[in-house]
Amino acid sequence: YMDFQESILLHLKNGKGLFPEIIENRNGKSSSVIFDDSGRERFVRLLSWISGRMWSDVNPITSSLLINLGQKAGTLTGLLHDFQHPNGNRVFEWDIANASWTREFVDLFSENHQNIIKHFLQRFDEITPKYSTLRKSIVHNDVNDNNIVVSKNLNSPEVVSIIDFGDAVYTQTINDLAVTIAYA
């Protein structure tokens, strides 16, 4: 799985500085093996630092910053459209295409919320035949307010990076837009 994330970062290396870069170890490898205090094997890697602040710390979120986020997130989705990796094809609960697993937890909500959730699950079922035919690619899948790095400029902030590829998955490409909009 680390190879999947590292392969994404290597694929994005020419992404105009928008993404962190892997810093190789002394042996020219992208990751190293260490052992924790319990003797368990751990894989670690070092990424370049992206200076800025998290989207969650930005206030106000201006329309120009939202447009800038859309441009940067769209650039990321575009750069990944031709990327392939066998570990991208995984069943992942946070993939919108797999939303039906949530059905078994609907009863944990109040009746009012259950009705809302059931409505949207029913709507999802109705569109699934067409939705399943939409173009697919590996997508970031988690452009959220703590994976977006914004410049420190308080007057004209800009998105400087999108980080954390731990939720990347092969799914409908449009899902990246949906996730970005939901968090933004």
Coordinates of C-alpha atoms in Angstrom, one line a residue:
Y1 CA 0.0 0.0 0.0
M2 CA 2.9 2.4 0.7
D3 CA 4.1 1.6 -2.8
F4 CA 0.7 2.8 -4.1
Q5 CA 1.1 6.1 -2.4
E6 CA 4.7 6.5 -3.3
S7 CA 3.9 5.7 -7.0
I8 CA 1.2 8.4 -6.9
L9 CA 3.7 10.9 -5.6
L10 CA 6.3 9.9 -8.2
H11 CA 3.6 10.2 -10.9
L12 CA 2.8 13.7 -9.7
K13 CA 6.5 14.8 -9.5
N14 CA 5.9 17.1 -12.4
G15 CA 2.8 18.6 -10.8
K16 CA 4.3 22.1 -10.6
G17 CA 5.3 21.9 -7.0
L18 CA 1.7 21.3 -5.9
F19 CA 2.4 18.1 -4.1
P20 CA 5.0 16.8 -1.6
E21 CA 8.0 15.0 -3.1
I22 CA 9.6 11.9 -1.7
I23 CA 13.0 12.4 -0.2
E24 CA 15.0 9.2 -0.7
N25 CA 17.0 7.6 2.1
R26 CA 20.8 7.1 2.0
N27 CA 20.3 4.0 0.0
G28 CA 18.3 5.7 -2.7
K29 CA 15.0 4.1 -1.5
S30 CA 11.7 5.9 -1.0
S31 CA 11.0 4.3 2.3
S32 CA 12.9 2.7 5.2
V33 CA 12.1 0.0 7.7
I34 CA 12.4 0.7 11.4
F35 CA 11.3 -1.3 14.5
D36 CA 9.2 0.4 17.2
D37 CA 9.6 -0.1 20.9
S38 CA 7.6 -3.3 20.8
G39 CA 9.8 -4.7 18.0
R40 CA 7.1 -4.3 15.3
E41 CA 8.3 -3.6 11.9
R42 CA 7.3 -0.1 10.6
F43 CA 7.7 1.5 7.2
V44 CA 8.6 5.2 7.2
R45 CA 9.2 7.7 4.5
L46 CA 10.2 11.4 4.4
L47 CA 8.3 13.9 2.2
S48 CA 9.3 17.5 1.4
W49 CA 7.7 20.1 3.6
I50 CA 5.0 22.3 2.1
S51 CA 4.8 25.6 3.9
G52 CA 1.5 27.1 4.7
R53 CA -1.6 26.6 6.8
M54 CA -4.5 24.1 6.7
W55 CA -7.7 25.1 5.0
S56 CA -9.4 24.5 8.3
D57 CA -7.5 27.5 9.7
V58 CA -8.5 29.9 7.0
N59 CA -11.2 32.4 7.7
P60 CA -12.9 33.7 5.7
I61 CA -13.1 31.3 2.8
T62 CA -13.5 33.7 -0.1
S63 CA -15.0 32.9 -3.5
S64 CA -11.6 33.4 -5.1
L65 CA -10.1 30.9 -2.7
L66 CA -12.9 28.4 -3.6
I67 CA -12.2 28.9 -7.3
N68 CA -8.5 28.4 -6.7
L69 CA -9.2 25.2 -4.8
G70 CA -11.4 24.0 -7.7
Q71 CA -8.5 24.7 -10.1
K72 CA -5.9 22.9 -8.0
A73 CA -8.2 19.9 -7.2
G74 CA -9.1 19.7 -10.9
T75 CA -5.4 19.7 -11.8
L76 CA -4.8 16.8 -9.4
T77 CA -7.7 14.8 -10.8
G78 CA -6.4 15.5 -14.3
L79 CA -2.9 14.5 -13.5
L80 CA -4.2 11.2 -12.0
H81 CA -6.5 10.3 -14.9
D82 CA -3.9 8.1 -16.7
F83 CA -2.3 6.8 -13.5
Q84 CA -2.8 3.1 -12.8
H85 CA -1.7 0.9 -9.9
P86 CA -3.0 -2.6 -8.8
N87 CA -3.5 -1.4 -5.2
G88 CA -5.9 1.3 -6.4
N89 CA -8.5 -1.4 -7.2
R90 CA -9.6 -2.0 -3.6
V91 CA -12.8 -2.1 -1.8
F92 CA -12.7 1.0 0.4
E93 CA -15.6 2.1 2.6
W94 CA -14.8 5.8 2.0
D95 CA -15.3 5.3 -1.7
I96 CA -18.7 6.9 -2.6
A97 CA -19.3 4.0 -5.0
N98 CA -19.5 1.7 -1.9
A99 CA -22.0 3.9 0.1
S100 CA -24.4 1.0 0.5
W101 CA -22.5 -0.4 3.5
T102 CA -24.0 2.5 5.5
R103 CA -27.4 0.9 5.4
E104 CA -26.7 -1.4 8.3
F105 CA -26.0 1.6 10.6
V106 CA -29.1 3.7 9.7
D107 CA -30.9 2.6 12.9
L108 CA -28.2 4.4 15.0
F109 CA -29.8 7.7 14.0
S110 CA -32.9 9.5 15.1
E111 CA -36.1 8.7 13.1
N112 CA -35.9 12.1 11.4
H113 CA -32.3 11.5 10.4
Q114 CA -33.1 7.9 9.3
N115 CA -35.7 9.2 6.9
I116 CA -33.2 11.6 5.4
I117 CA -30.5 9.0 5.1
K118 CA -32.9 6.4 3.6
H119 CA -34.1 9.0 1.1
F120 CA -30.6 9.6 -0.2
L121 CA -29.7 5.9 -0.2
Q122 CA -32.8 5.2 -2.3
R123 CA -31.8 8.0 -4.7
F124 CA -28.3 6.5 -4.9
D125 CA -29.8 3.1 -5.7
E126 CA -31.9 4.7 -8.5
I127 CA -28.9 6.3 -10.2
T128 CA -26.5 3.4 -9.6
P129 CA -27.1 1.8 -13.1
K130 CA -25.9 5.1 -14.8
Y131 CA -23.4 6.0 -12.1
S132 CA -21.6 2.7 -12.5
T133 CA -21.0 3.4 -16.2
L134 CA -19.2 6.8 -15.5
R135 CA -15.5 7.1 -16.3
K136 CA -13.2 5.8 -13.6
S137 CA -9.7 6.6 -12.6
I138 CA -7.5 6.7 -9.4
V139 CA -8.6 9.7 -7.5
H140 CA -7.3 11.4 -4.3
N141 CA -10.7 10.9 -2.6
D142 CA -10.0 13.0 0.4
V143 CA -9.5 16.7 -0.5
N144 CA -10.7 17.8 2.9
D145 CA -10.0 20.9 5.0
N146 CA -7.0 19.2 6.7
N147 CA -5.5 17.9 3.4
I148 CA -5.4 21.3 1.7
V149 CA -2.4 23.6 2.4
V150 CA -3.1 27.3 1.9
S151 CA -0.5 30.1 1.6
K152 CA 0.1 32.2 4.7
N153 CA -0.9 35.3 2.8
L154 CA -3.9 36.7 4.7
N155 CA -5.1 39.1 2.0
S156 CA -4.9 36.9 -1.1
P157 CA -4.6 33.3 0.1
E158 CA -4.1 30.5 -2.5
V159 CA -4.0 26.8 -2.3
V160 CA -0.4 25.7 -2.4
S161 CA -0.8 22.0 -2.0
I162 CA -3.0 19.0 -1.6
I163 CA -1.6 16.3 0.6
D164 CA -2.3 12.9 2.1
F165 CA -2.9 10.2 -0.5
G166 CA -4.0 7.6 2.0
D167 CA -7.6 7.4 0.8
A168 CA -6.8 7.3 -3.0
V169 CA -8.8 4.7 -4.8
Y170 CA -9.8 3.6 -8.3
T171 CA -13.5 4.8 -8.6
Q172 CA -15.7 7.1 -10.6
T173 CA -13.6 10.1 -11.4
I174 CA -16.5 12.5 -10.6
N175 CA -16.2 11.3 -6.9
D176 CA -13.2 13.6 -6.5
L177 CA -15.3 16.6 -7.3
A178 CA -18.0 15.5 -5.0
V179 CA -15.7 15.0 -2.1
T180 CA -13.9 18.3 -2.7
I181 CA -17.3 20.2 -2.9
A182 CA -18.6 18.4 0.2
Y183 CA -15.7 19.5 2.3
A184 CA -15.2 23.0 0.8

